[in-house]
Amino acid sequence: MTEIIFATNNAHKLSEVQALLGDNFHLLTPRDCGITEDIPETAATLDGNASQKSHYLYDRMGKNCFADDTGLEVEALGGEPGVHSARYATDGHDFAANNRLLLKNMEGVKNRRARFRTVISLIIDGEEHLFEGIVEGRIAESESGCEGFGYDPLFIPDGHDCTFAEMSADEKNAISHRGRAVQKLVTFLKSR
Ligand code: ITT
């Protein structure tokens, strides 16, 4: 089994990605490796943040690792919240407040097109590789469902009538932004 560090403190993400990677890979978190501080995410883009997080870990641990950064990009809001998705409404990761603010900003807006975009930065044997995953969809008029996390209760992926929060973890992973990016990561890791 290959051990690899995943630079996240988000337990939902960790379980989604572990399910996608399967039994051949054992994920370690920064905390498992004794890194307890928040890893900085101060770049202006998703690519920049993913890269900043993976380099932060690699510089300290010198071990193979990856990080992802995800944003919800809403067409009518000029791509916002985008890279600010975690701190849209407040300084913290307040999912409920973020969803309330998004609904408020979308009041009366007809164009509800949106997409989730994930960028993964992998550093393996000292070299960085980037993988991207996108899922297109729309913003619902109100929240539905209690699975998943973040903006899931408001996001309806194309080809479906329900939100990500109304899907099982497997259903979401099969079509999600993170699922698609991780599939590319897995294909790359298995080809080595
Ligand atoms: P780490 O940085 O510790 O990995 P995070 O929660 O900050 O965790 P991101 O920066 O990648 O994760 O994501 C920013 C925000 O985007 C996150 O706080 C959620 O609100 C939202 N988000 C990310 N992935 C999502 C998903 O699969 N479904 C719904 N919302 C998601």
Coordinates of C-alpha atoms and ligand atoms in Angstrom, one line a residue:
M1 CA 0.0 0.0 0.0
T2 CA 1.3 3.5 -1.0
E3 CA 1.3 6.1 1.7
I4 CA 0.6 9.7 0.6
I5 CA -0.1 12.9 2.5
F6 CA -3.3 14.8 1.6
A7 CA -3.0 18.4 2.7
T8 CA -6.5 18.8 4.1
N9 CA -8.2 19.4 7.5
N10 CA -11.7 18.8 6.0
A11 CA -12.9 15.4 7.1
H12 CA -15.6 15.3 4.4
K13 CA -13.0 15.8 1.6
L14 CA -10.7 13.2 3.2
S15 CA -13.4 10.5 3.2
E16 CA -14.4 11.4 -0.4
V17 CA -10.9 11.2 -1.7
Q18 CA -10.0 8.0 0.3
A19 CA -13.1 6.3 -1.2
L20 CA -11.9 7.4 -4.7
L21 CA -8.3 6.2 -4.2
G22 CA -9.4 2.8 -2.9
D23 CA -7.3 0.4 -0.9
N24 CA -4.0 0.7 -2.8
F25 CA -3.3 4.1 -1.3
H26 CA -3.3 5.1 2.4
L27 CA -3.9 8.8 3.0
L28 CA -2.2 10.6 5.9
T29 CA -3.3 14.0 7.0
P30 CA -1.0 16.9 8.1
R31 CA -2.1 16.2 11.7
D32 CA -1.1 12.5 11.3
C33 CA 2.4 13.9 10.5
G34 CA 2.5 16.3 13.4
I35 CA 1.6 19.4 11.5
T36 CA -1.1 21.1 13.5
E37 CA -1.0 24.7 12.2
D38 CA -3.3 25.9 9.4
I39 CA -1.6 25.5 6.1
P40 CA -1.6 29.0 4.3
E41 CA -3.9 29.5 1.4
T42 CA -3.2 33.0 0.3
A43 CA -2.9 32.8 -3.5
A44 CA -5.3 34.5 -5.9
T45 CA -6.3 31.4 -7.8
L46 CA -7.3 27.8 -7.1
D47 CA -4.1 26.5 -8.9
G48 CA -2.0 28.9 -6.7
N49 CA -3.6 27.7 -3.5
A50 CA -3.4 24.0 -4.3
S51 CA 0.3 24.5 -5.2
Q52 CA 1.0 26.6 -2.1
K53 CA -0.5 23.9 0.2
S54 CA 1.4 21.0 -1.4
H55 CA 4.7 22.9 -1.4
Y56 CA 4.2 23.9 2.2
L57 CA 3.9 20.2 3.2
Y58 CA 6.6 19.0 0.9
D59 CA 9.1 21.6 2.2
R60 CA 8.4 20.4 5.8
M61 CA 8.1 16.6 5.2
G62 CA 10.0 15.9 2.1
K63 CA 7.4 13.2 1.3
N64 CA 5.0 12.6 -1.6
C65 CA 1.9 14.7 -1.0
F66 CA -1.0 16.4 -2.7
A67 CA -3.5 19.2 -2.0
D68 CA -6.7 20.3 -3.6
D69 CA -8.4 23.6 -3.8
T70 CA -12.0 23.9 -4.9
G71 CA -14.2 26.9 -5.8
L72 CA -17.9 27.3 -6.8
E73 CA -17.9 29.6 -9.8
V74 CA -21.3 31.3 -10.4
E75 CA -21.7 32.8 -13.9
A76 CA -24.1 35.6 -12.9
L77 CA -21.7 36.6 -10.0
G78 CA -18.7 37.0 -12.3
G79 CA -17.2 33.7 -11.1
E80 CA -17.7 34.4 -7.4
P81 CA -17.3 33.0 -4.7
G82 CA -14.6 31.1 -6.6
V83 CA -11.3 31.2 -4.8
H84 CA -13.1 32.8 -1.8
S85 CA -15.6 29.9 -1.5
A86 CA -14.5 29.0 2.1
R87 CA -14.7 32.5 3.4
Y88 CA -17.5 33.9 1.3
A89 CA -19.7 35.1 4.2
T90 CA -17.4 35.1 7.2
D91 CA -13.7 34.6 8.1
G92 CA -14.3 30.9 9.1
H93 CA -15.7 27.9 7.2
D94 CA -19.3 28.7 8.0
F95 CA -21.2 26.6 5.4
A96 CA -24.7 27.7 6.5
A97 CA -23.7 31.4 6.4
N98 CA -22.1 31.0 2.9
N99 CA -25.2 29.3 1.6
R100 CA -27.5 32.0 3.0
L101 CA -25.3 34.7 1.4
L102 CA -25.2 32.9 -2.0
L103 CA -29.0 32.6 -2.0
K104 CA -29.3 36.3 -1.1
N105 CA -27.0 37.3 -3.9
M106 CA -28.9 35.2 -6.4
E107 CA -32.4 36.6 -5.4
G108 CA -34.2 37.4 -8.6
V109 CA -31.3 36.2 -10.8
K110 CA -32.5 34.2 -13.8
N111 CA -29.1 32.9 -15.0
R112 CA -28.3 30.2 -12.3
R113 CA -25.4 28.6 -14.2
A114 CA -22.5 27.6 -12.0
R115 CA -19.7 25.1 -11.8
F116 CA -17.5 23.5 -9.2
R117 CA -13.8 23.4 -10.1
T118 CA -11.1 21.5 -8.3
V119 CA -7.4 21.7 -8.8
I120 CA -5.1 19.1 -7.3
S121 CA -1.4 19.8 -7.0
L122 CA 0.6 16.6 -6.5
I123 CA 4.3 16.6 -5.6
I124 CA 5.9 13.3 -6.2
D125 CA 9.6 12.6 -6.2
G126 CA 10.1 16.4 -6.0
E127 CA 8.1 17.2 -9.2
E128 CA 4.7 19.0 -9.2
H129 CA 1.8 17.8 -11.4
L130 CA -1.6 19.6 -11.6
F131 CA -5.0 17.9 -12.3
E132 CA -8.3 19.7 -12.8
G133 CA -11.9 18.5 -12.5
I134 CA -15.1 20.4 -13.3
V135 CA -18.8 19.8 -12.9
E136 CA -21.3 22.1 -14.6
G137 CA -24.7 22.7 -13.0
R138 CA -27.0 25.4 -11.6
I139 CA -27.8 27.0 -8.3
A140 CA -31.1 25.9 -6.7
E141 CA -33.7 28.4 -5.5
S142 CA -33.5 26.9 -1.9
E143 CA -31.4 24.4 0.0
S144 CA -32.2 20.6 -0.3
G145 CA -30.6 17.6 1.2
C146 CA -28.2 17.0 4.1
E147 CA -25.4 14.8 2.6
G148 CA -22.0 16.2 1.7
F149 CA -20.9 19.6 2.8
G150 CA -20.4 23.2 1.8
Y151 CA -22.5 24.4 -1.1
D152 CA -23.8 20.9 -1.8
P153 CA -27.4 21.7 -0.7
L154 CA -27.6 24.4 -3.4
F155 CA -25.8 22.8 -6.4
I156 CA -27.8 20.8 -9.0
P157 CA -25.4 19.1 -11.4
D158 CA -26.4 19.0 -15.1
G159 CA -28.5 15.9 -16.0
H160 CA -29.9 15.7 -12.5
D161 CA -33.0 17.1 -10.7
C162 CA -31.5 16.9 -7.2
T163 CA -28.7 18.7 -5.4
F164 CA -25.4 17.0 -4.5
A165 CA -26.6 17.0 -0.9
E166 CA -29.5 14.7 -1.9
M167 CA -27.1 12.2 -3.4
S168 CA -25.1 9.4 -1.7
A169 CA -21.3 9.9 -1.4
D170 CA -20.8 7.4 -4.3
E171 CA -23.2 9.1 -6.6
K172 CA -21.6 12.5 -5.9
N173 CA -18.1 11.1 -6.3
A174 CA -18.9 9.5 -9.7
I175 CA -19.7 12.9 -11.3
S176 CA -18.2 15.6 -9.1
H177 CA -15.4 18.1 -9.7
R178 CA -13.3 16.4 -7.0
G179 CA -14.1 12.9 -8.3
R180 CA -13.0 13.9 -11.8
A181 CA -9.8 15.5 -10.6
V182 CA -9.0 12.5 -8.4
Q183 CA -9.6 10.1 -11.2
K184 CA -6.9 11.9 -13.2
L185 CA -4.6 11.7 -10.2
V186 CA -5.3 8.0 -9.8
T187 CA -4.6 7.3 -13.5
F188 CA -1.4 9.2 -13.2
L189 CA -0.3 7.4 -10.0
K190 CA -1.2 4.0 -11.4
S191 CA 0.8 4.6 -14.6
R192 CA 4.0 5.2 -12.7
Ligands
ITT1 P1 -9.0 22.4 3.2 O1 -8.4 23.6 2.7 O2 -8.6 22.0 4.6 O3 -8.8 21.2 2.3 P2 -11.5 23.7 2.8 O4 -12.9 23.4 3.3 O5 -11.0 25.0 2.9 O6 -10.6 22.5 3.3 P3 -11.4 24.2 -0.1 O7 -10.6 25.4 0.2 O8 -11.0 23.3 -1.2 O9 -11.6 23.3 1.2 O10 -12.9 24.6 -0.5 C1 -13.4 25.9 -0.3 C2 -14.8 25.8 0.0 O11 -15.6 25.4 -1.1 C3 -15.2 24.8 1.1 O12 -15.1 25.4 2.4 C4 -16.7 24.6 0.8 O13 -17.5 25.6 1.3 C5 -16.7 24.6 -0.7 N1 -16.5 23.3 -1.3 C6 -15.4 22.6 -1.6 N2 -15.6 21.4 -2.1 C7 -17.0 21.3 -2.1 C8 -17.9 20.2 -2.5 O14 -17.4 19.1 -2.9 N3 -19.2 20.4 -2.3 C9 -19.6 21.6 -1.8 N4 -18.9 22.6 -1.4 C10 -17.6 22.5 -1.6

